[in-house]
């Protein structure tokens, strides 16, 4: 009889109004992950504090406000955002002086989705001289001088962007061809050589003018671009120069 009394009390507690049910479906979700920082030579940066994770909900209508949730990573690079409402939008990791990583993301109730990112610091390399020339009428050679030599034990990477237009840049659609070169420790310059056949295949006809600009890029190889806008966060390391295609 005593056991039946205890069972009755438990059942009443489970069905009593206002007490809630342990079987209620979750109404919020979350995001968890880690951000790793790298310097321009590809070395891991120990303390990633200062990285901000932000999630912008995509508005359901043209006049709807954009609800943004932000979070700052801890000293280990980890973060966890809880109690987020369901919805889709754009999540990104940013820190001043570094590239940006962003992508489309959805928050679902009852689920904590992973979001991991790697950000490279914006290169400090600047070019003191930028010149291009044609070699034997068969190739184009572009050479730049560094304002400071490549540090001992490091390598430096430079990427060149070419376009017929003088507005050439690393942004999506602003160049027709790009290639990179690598300089060893102690080097004071970077050189790239492009065969005439490659230039012609990319629409640079012989006798036309091609415009070239150079950017320092990270040796870590992570993108500096906003993947949603396809625009670069980099600042050109050189002036735009013009040269005649051989």
mmCIF file of C-alpha atoms in Angstrom:
data_model
loop_
_atom_site.group_PDB
_atom_site.id
_atom_site.type_symbol
_atom_site.label_atom_id
_atom_site.label_comp_id
_atom_site.label_asym_id
_atom_site.label_seq_id
_atom_site.Cartn_x
_atom_site.Cartn_y
_atom_site.Cartn_z
ATOM 1 C CA UNK A 1 0.000 0.000 0.000
ATOM 2 C CA UNK A 2 2.837 2.359 0.862
ATOM 3 C CA UNK A 3 4.478 1.656 -2.507
ATOM 4 C CA UNK A 4 1.245 2.479 -4.325
ATOM 5 C CA UNK A 5 1.030 5.797 -2.470
ATOM 6 C CA UNK A 6 4.563 6.777 -3.539
ATOM 7 C CA UNK A 7 3.770 5.829 -7.142
ATOM 8 C CA UNK A 8 0.641 7.991 -7.104
ATOM 9 C CA UNK A 9 2.632 10.994 -5.865
ATOM 10 C CA UNK A 10 5.190 10.560 -8.672
ATOM 11 C CA UNK A 11 2.502 10.323 -11.343
ATOM 12 C CA UNK A 12 0.760 13.442 -10.073
ATOM 13 C CA UNK A 13 4.062 15.336 -10.168
ATOM 14 C CA UNK A 14 4.681 14.316 -13.768
ATOM 15 C CA UNK A 15 1.290 15.430 -15.047
ATOM 16 C CA UNK A 16 0.774 18.461 -12.806
ATOM 17 C CA UNK A 17 0.210 21.615 -14.871
ATOM 18 C CA UNK A 18 3.088 24.120 -14.919
ATOM 19 C CA UNK A 19 5.684 21.572 -13.867
ATOM 20 C CA UNK A 20 6.934 20.916 -17.404
ATOM 21 C CA UNK A 21 7.676 17.605 -19.040
ATOM 22 C CA UNK A 22 11.028 15.870 -19.282
ATOM 23 C CA UNK A 23 10.002 14.848 -22.803
ATOM 24 C CA UNK A 24 9.523 18.380 -24.155
ATOM 25 C CA UNK A 25 11.174 18.911 -27.540
ATOM 26 C CA UNK A 26 14.092 21.373 -27.423
ATOM 27 C CA UNK A 27 13.423 24.773 -28.947
ATOM 28 C CA UNK A 28 16.975 26.115 -29.230
ATOM 29 C CA UNK A 29 20.264 24.969 -30.674
ATOM 30 C CA UNK A 30 23.870 26.026 -30.576
ATOM 31 C CA UNK A 31 27.263 26.253 -32.217
ATOM 32 C CA UNK A 32 30.589 25.021 -30.882
ATOM 33 C CA UNK A 33 34.059 24.980 -32.367
ATOM 34 C CA UNK A 34 37.605 26.248 -32.387
ATOM 35 C CA UNK A 35 39.543 28.987 -34.158
ATOM 36 C CA UNK A 36 43.263 28.704 -34.868
ATOM 37 C CA UNK A 37 45.436 31.708 -35.724
ATOM 38 C CA UNK A 38 48.591 31.684 -37.853
ATOM 39 C CA UNK A 39 51.186 34.320 -38.637
ATOM 40 C CA UNK A 40 52.195 35.144 -42.208
ATOM 41 C CA UNK A 41 54.894 32.456 -42.171
ATOM 42 C CA UNK A 42 52.479 29.668 -41.250
ATOM 43 C CA UNK A 43 53.435 29.453 -37.563
ATOM 44 C CA UNK A 44 50.630 28.752 -35.108
ATOM 45 C CA UNK A 45 49.818 31.612 -32.719
ATOM 46 C CA UNK A 46 49.331 30.282 -29.209
ATOM 47 C CA UNK A 47 46.798 32.763 -27.872
ATOM 48 C CA UNK A 48 43.813 33.336 -30.177
ATOM 49 C CA UNK A 49 41.911 35.643 -27.856
ATOM 50 C CA UNK A 50 40.250 38.531 -29.615
ATOM 51 C CA UNK A 51 38.608 36.405 -32.301
ATOM 52 C CA UNK A 52 34.894 37.154 -32.556
ATOM 53 C CA UNK A 53 32.360 34.629 -33.804
ATOM 54 C CA UNK A 54 29.188 36.202 -35.167
ATOM 55 C CA UNK A 55 26.029 34.681 -36.575
ATOM 56 C CA UNK A 56 23.685 36.903 -38.581
ATOM 57 C CA UNK A 57 20.217 35.446 -39.077
ATOM 58 C CA UNK A 58 18.986 35.877 -42.612
ATOM 59 C CA UNK A 59 15.912 38.120 -42.527
ATOM 60 C CA UNK A 60 12.676 36.524 -43.707
ATOM 61 C CA UNK A 61 11.631 39.685 -45.547
ATOM 62 C CA UNK A 62 13.287 42.667 -47.154
ATOM 63 C CA UNK A 63 12.391 44.944 -44.235
ATOM 64 C CA UNK A 64 13.117 42.483 -41.441
ATOM 65 C CA UNK A 65 15.998 43.428 -39.131
ATOM 66 C CA UNK A 66 19.068 41.210 -39.015
ATOM 67 C CA UNK A 67 19.485 39.576 -35.619
ATOM 68 C CA UNK A 68 23.184 39.076 -34.835
ATOM 69 C CA UNK A 69 24.616 36.789 -32.136
ATOM 70 C CA UNK A 70 28.283 37.278 -31.201
ATOM 71 C CA UNK A 71 30.751 35.400 -29.039
ATOM 72 C CA UNK A 72 34.447 35.764 -28.227
ATOM 73 C CA UNK A 73 36.747 32.733 -28.126
ATOM 74 C CA UNK A 74 38.747 31.897 -24.997
ATOM 75 C CA UNK A 75 42.528 31.586 -24.634
ATOM 76 C CA UNK A 76 42.457 28.090 -26.140
ATOM 77 C CA UNK A 77 40.474 29.163 -29.191
ATOM 78 C CA UNK A 78 37.341 27.266 -28.206
ATOM 79 C CA UNK A 79 33.859 28.742 -28.101
ATOM 80 C CA UNK A 80 30.344 27.525 -27.413
ATOM 81 C CA UNK A 81 27.173 29.449 -28.133
ATOM 82 C CA UNK A 82 24.036 28.063 -26.494
ATOM 83 C CA UNK A 83 20.311 28.807 -26.543
ATOM 84 C CA UNK A 84 20.266 30.082 -30.113
ATOM 85 C CA UNK A 85 16.943 30.226 -31.876
ATOM 86 C CA UNK A 86 16.431 28.141 -34.994
ATOM 87 C CA UNK A 87 17.213 29.759 -38.313
ATOM 88 C CA UNK A 88 19.680 30.094 -41.152
ATOM 89 C CA UNK A 89 22.186 32.808 -41.862
ATOM 90 C CA UNK A 90 25.888 33.537 -42.087
ATOM 91 C CA UNK A 91 28.510 32.669 -39.504
ATOM 92 C CA UNK A 92 31.989 34.167 -39.534
ATOM 93 C CA UNK A 93 35.190 34.386 -37.522
ATOM 94 C CA UNK A 94 37.055 37.699 -37.494
ATOM 95 C CA UNK A 95 39.892 39.462 -35.724
ATOM 96 C CA UNK A 96 41.518 42.817 -36.586
ATOM 97 C CA UNK A 97 44.741 42.282 -38.498
ATOM 98 C CA UNK A 98 43.700 38.850 -39.754
ATOM 99 C CA UNK A 99 41.777 37.363 -42.624
ATOM 100 C CA UNK A 100 38.126 36.422 -42.312
ATOM 101 C CA UNK A 101 36.328 33.119 -42.646
ATOM 102 C CA UNK A 102 32.584 32.966 -43.235
ATOM 103 C CA UNK A 103 29.981 30.615 -44.633
ATOM 104 C CA UNK A 104 26.266 29.846 -44.744
ATOM 105 C CA UNK A 105 25.095 28.155 -41.568
ATOM 106 C CA UNK A 106 21.881 26.819 -39.996
ATOM 107 C CA UNK A 107 20.911 26.494 -36.338
ATOM 108 C CA UNK A 108 18.616 23.567 -35.496
ATOM 109 C CA UNK A 109 16.862 22.934 -32.194
ATOM 110 C CA UNK A 110 18.462 20.321 -29.998
ATOM 111 C CA UNK A 111 21.712 20.241 -31.967
ATOM 112 C CA UNK A 112 25.106 21.858 -31.364
ATOM 113 C CA UNK A 113 26.784 22.183 -34.736
ATOM 114 C CA UNK A 114 30.569 22.446 -35.204
ATOM 115 C CA UNK A 115 32.208 25.498 -36.781
ATOM 116 C CA UNK A 116 35.992 25.558 -37.026
ATOM 117 C CA UNK A 117 38.119 28.197 -38.703
ATOM 118 C CA UNK A 118 41.749 29.103 -39.351
ATOM 119 C CA UNK A 119 42.754 32.741 -39.794
ATOM 120 C CA UNK A 120 46.065 34.037 -41.126
ATOM 121 C CA UNK A 121 47.536 37.372 -40.100
ATOM 122 C CA UNK A 122 47.668 40.012 -42.809
ATOM 123 C CA UNK A 123 51.212 40.011 -44.242
ATOM 124 C CA UNK A 124 53.516 42.833 -43.263
ATOM 125 C CA UNK A 125 55.549 42.540 -46.465
ATOM 126 C CA UNK A 126 55.767 45.652 -48.615
ATOM 127 C CA UNK A 127 57.501 45.964 -51.944
ATOM 128 C CA UNK A 128 59.994 48.733 -52.602
ATOM 129 C CA UNK A 129 60.239 48.188 -56.353
ATOM 130 C CA UNK A 130 58.043 46.488 -58.928
ATOM 131 C CA UNK A 131 59.125 45.989 -62.514
ATOM 132 C CA UNK A 132 58.138 43.723 -65.378
ATOM 133 C CA UNK A 133 59.864 42.922 -68.646
ATOM 134 C CA UNK A 134 59.584 40.617 -71.617
ATOM 135 C CA UNK A 135 62.318 38.031 -72.084
ATOM 136 C CA UNK A 136 63.340 37.000 -75.610
ATOM 137 C CA UNK A 137 59.801 37.635 -76.820
ATOM 138 C CA UNK A 138 58.605 34.339 -75.320
ATOM 139 C CA UNK A 139 57.808 35.068 -71.675
ATOM 140 C CA UNK A 140 56.918 37.768 -69.185
ATOM 141 C CA UNK A 141 59.002 38.185 -66.061
ATOM 142 C CA UNK A 142 57.828 40.222 -63.078
ATOM 143 C CA UNK A 143 60.260 41.032 -60.283
ATOM 144 C CA UNK A 144 59.607 42.811 -56.995
ATOM 145 C CA UNK A 145 62.040 43.860 -54.287
ATOM 146 C CA UNK A 146 61.104 43.428 -50.626
ATOM 147 C CA UNK A 147 61.397 46.370 -48.272
ATOM 148 C CA UNK A 148 62.793 43.883 -45.714
ATOM 149 C CA UNK A 149 64.552 40.528 -46.326
ATOM 150 C CA UNK A 150 62.835 37.241 -45.560
ATOM 151 C CA UNK A 151 63.605 36.374 -41.886
ATOM 152 C CA UNK A 152 65.960 33.546 -41.029
ATOM 153 C CA UNK A 153 64.237 30.170 -41.025
ATOM 154 C CA UNK A 154 61.166 31.505 -42.843
ATOM 155 C CA UNK A 155 59.768 31.648 -46.355
ATOM 156 C CA UNK A 156 57.739 34.392 -47.987
ATOM 157 C CA UNK A 157 55.036 33.943 -50.572
ATOM 158 C CA UNK A 158 53.834 36.569 -53.038
ATOM 159 C CA UNK A 159 50.880 36.224 -55.389
ATOM 160 C CA UNK A 160 50.590 38.133 -58.652
ATOM 161 C CA UNK A 161 47.288 39.077 -60.280
ATOM 162 C CA UNK A 162 46.977 40.023 -63.954
ATOM 163 C CA UNK A 163 44.249 41.763 -65.926
ATOM 164 C CA UNK A 164 43.768 43.834 -69.051
ATOM 165 C CA UNK A 165 42.029 46.404 -66.840
ATOM 166 C CA UNK A 166 44.081 48.814 -64.738
ATOM 167 C CA UNK A 167 41.712 48.138 -61.823
ATOM 168 C CA UNK A 168 43.225 44.682 -61.333
ATOM 169 C CA UNK A 169 43.047 43.324 -57.777
ATOM 170 C CA UNK A 170 42.681 40.067 -55.855
ATOM 171 C CA UNK A 171 38.918 40.466 -55.662
ATOM 172 C CA UNK A 172 36.743 37.966 -57.477
ATOM 173 C CA UNK A 173 36.273 38.967 -61.116
ATOM 174 C CA UNK A 174 38.990 41.632 -60.984
ATOM 175 C CA UNK A 175 41.722 39.495 -62.529
ATOM 176 C CA UNK A 176 42.086 36.988 -65.348
ATOM 177 C CA UNK A 177 45.167 35.118 -64.169
ATOM 178 C CA UNK A 178 47.134 34.683 -60.957
ATOM 179 C CA UNK A 179 50.182 32.790 -59.811
ATOM 180 C CA UNK A 180 52.487 32.819 -56.809
ATOM 181 C CA UNK A 181 56.197 32.671 -56.092
ATOM 182 C CA UNK A 182 58.115 31.652 -53.004
ATOM 183 C CA UNK A 183 61.256 33.280 -51.597
ATOM 184 C CA UNK A 184 63.694 31.625 -49.214
ATOM 185 C CA UNK A 185 65.168 33.050 -45.999
ATOM 186 C CA UNK A 186 67.451 36.021 -46.619
ATOM 187 C CA UNK A 187 65.994 36.778 -50.027
ATOM 188 C CA UNK A 188 65.304 40.413 -50.901
ATOM 189 C CA UNK A 189 63.147 39.878 -53.975
ATOM 190 C CA UNK A 190 60.483 37.735 -55.638
ATOM 191 C CA UNK A 191 60.282 36.792 -59.303
ATOM 192 C CA UNK A 192 57.642 35.115 -61.406
ATOM 193 C CA UNK A 193 57.992 34.037 -65.035
ATOM 194 C CA UNK A 194 54.928 33.449 -67.222
ATOM 195 C CA UNK A 195 55.275 31.839 -70.666
ATOM 196 C CA UNK A 196 53.726 33.643 -73.626
ATOM 197 C CA UNK A 197 51.568 30.584 -74.340
ATOM 198 C CA UNK A 198 49.976 30.815 -70.881
ATOM 199 C CA UNK A 199 49.263 34.529 -71.310
ATOM 200 C CA UNK A 200 47.704 33.995 -74.739
ATOM 201 C CA UNK A 201 45.528 31.168 -73.403
ATOM 202 C CA UNK A 202 44.165 33.516 -70.719
ATOM 203 C CA UNK A 203 43.193 36.172 -73.259
ATOM 204 C CA UNK A 204 46.309 38.331 -73.118
ATOM 205 C CA UNK A 205 47.140 38.667 -76.813
ATOM 206 C CA UNK A 206 50.597 39.567 -78.051
ATOM 207 C CA UNK A 207 51.114 43.319 -78.204
ATOM 208 C CA UNK A 208 48.323 44.096 -75.728
ATOM 209 C CA UNK A 209 48.871 45.755 -72.375
ATOM 210 C CA UNK A 210 48.561 43.690 -69.210
ATOM 211 C CA UNK A 211 48.316 45.171 -65.710
ATOM 212 C CA UNK A 212 49.928 43.409 -62.758
ATOM 213 C CA UNK A 213 49.611 43.841 -58.991
ATOM 214 C CA UNK A 214 51.267 41.796 -56.247
ATOM 215 C CA UNK A 215 50.075 40.772 -52.776
ATOM 216 C CA UNK A 216 51.918 39.222 -49.891
ATOM 217 C CA UNK A 217 50.086 36.088 -48.752
ATOM 218 C CA UNK A 218 50.437 33.766 -45.808
ATOM 219 C CA UNK A 219 52.643 30.742 -46.011
ATOM 220 C CA UNK A 220 49.953 28.892 -44.058
ATOM 221 C CA UNK A 221 47.787 28.790 -47.133
ATOM 222 C CA UNK A 222 44.485 29.778 -45.525
ATOM 223 C CA UNK A 223 42.235 32.049 -47.497
ATOM 224 C CA UNK A 224 42.044 35.743 -46.674
ATOM 225 C CA UNK A 225 38.840 36.124 -48.606
ATOM 226 C CA UNK A 226 35.329 36.551 -47.407
ATOM 227 C CA UNK A 227 33.933 33.370 -48.954
ATOM 228 C CA UNK A 228 30.470 34.906 -49.219
ATOM 229 C CA UNK A 229 31.523 38.061 -51.046
ATOM 230 C CA UNK A 230 34.631 36.578 -52.708
ATOM 231 C CA UNK A 231 36.532 39.742 -51.857
ATOM 232 C CA UNK A 232 39.967 39.823 -50.320
ATOM 233 C CA UNK A 233 40.884 41.370 -46.987
ATOM 234 C CA UNK A 234 44.404 41.987 -48.226
ATOM 235 C CA UNK A 235 45.994 45.297 -49.098
ATOM 236 C CA UNK A 236 48.134 45.307 -52.257
ATOM 237 C CA UNK A 237 51.836 45.144 -51.490
ATOM 238 C CA UNK A 238 52.773 46.782 -54.778
ATOM 239 C CA UNK A 239 51.636 49.403 -57.235
ATOM 240 C CA UNK A 240 49.806 48.347 -60.383
ATOM 241 C CA UNK A 241 52.210 48.317 -63.318
ATOM 242 C CA UNK A 242 51.608 47.911 -67.046
ATOM 243 C CA UNK A 243 53.675 45.894 -69.513
ATOM 244 C CA UNK A 244 53.272 44.791 -73.120
ATOM 245 C CA UNK A 245 52.534 41.116 -73.687
ATOM 246 C CA UNK A 246 55.298 39.481 -75.776
#
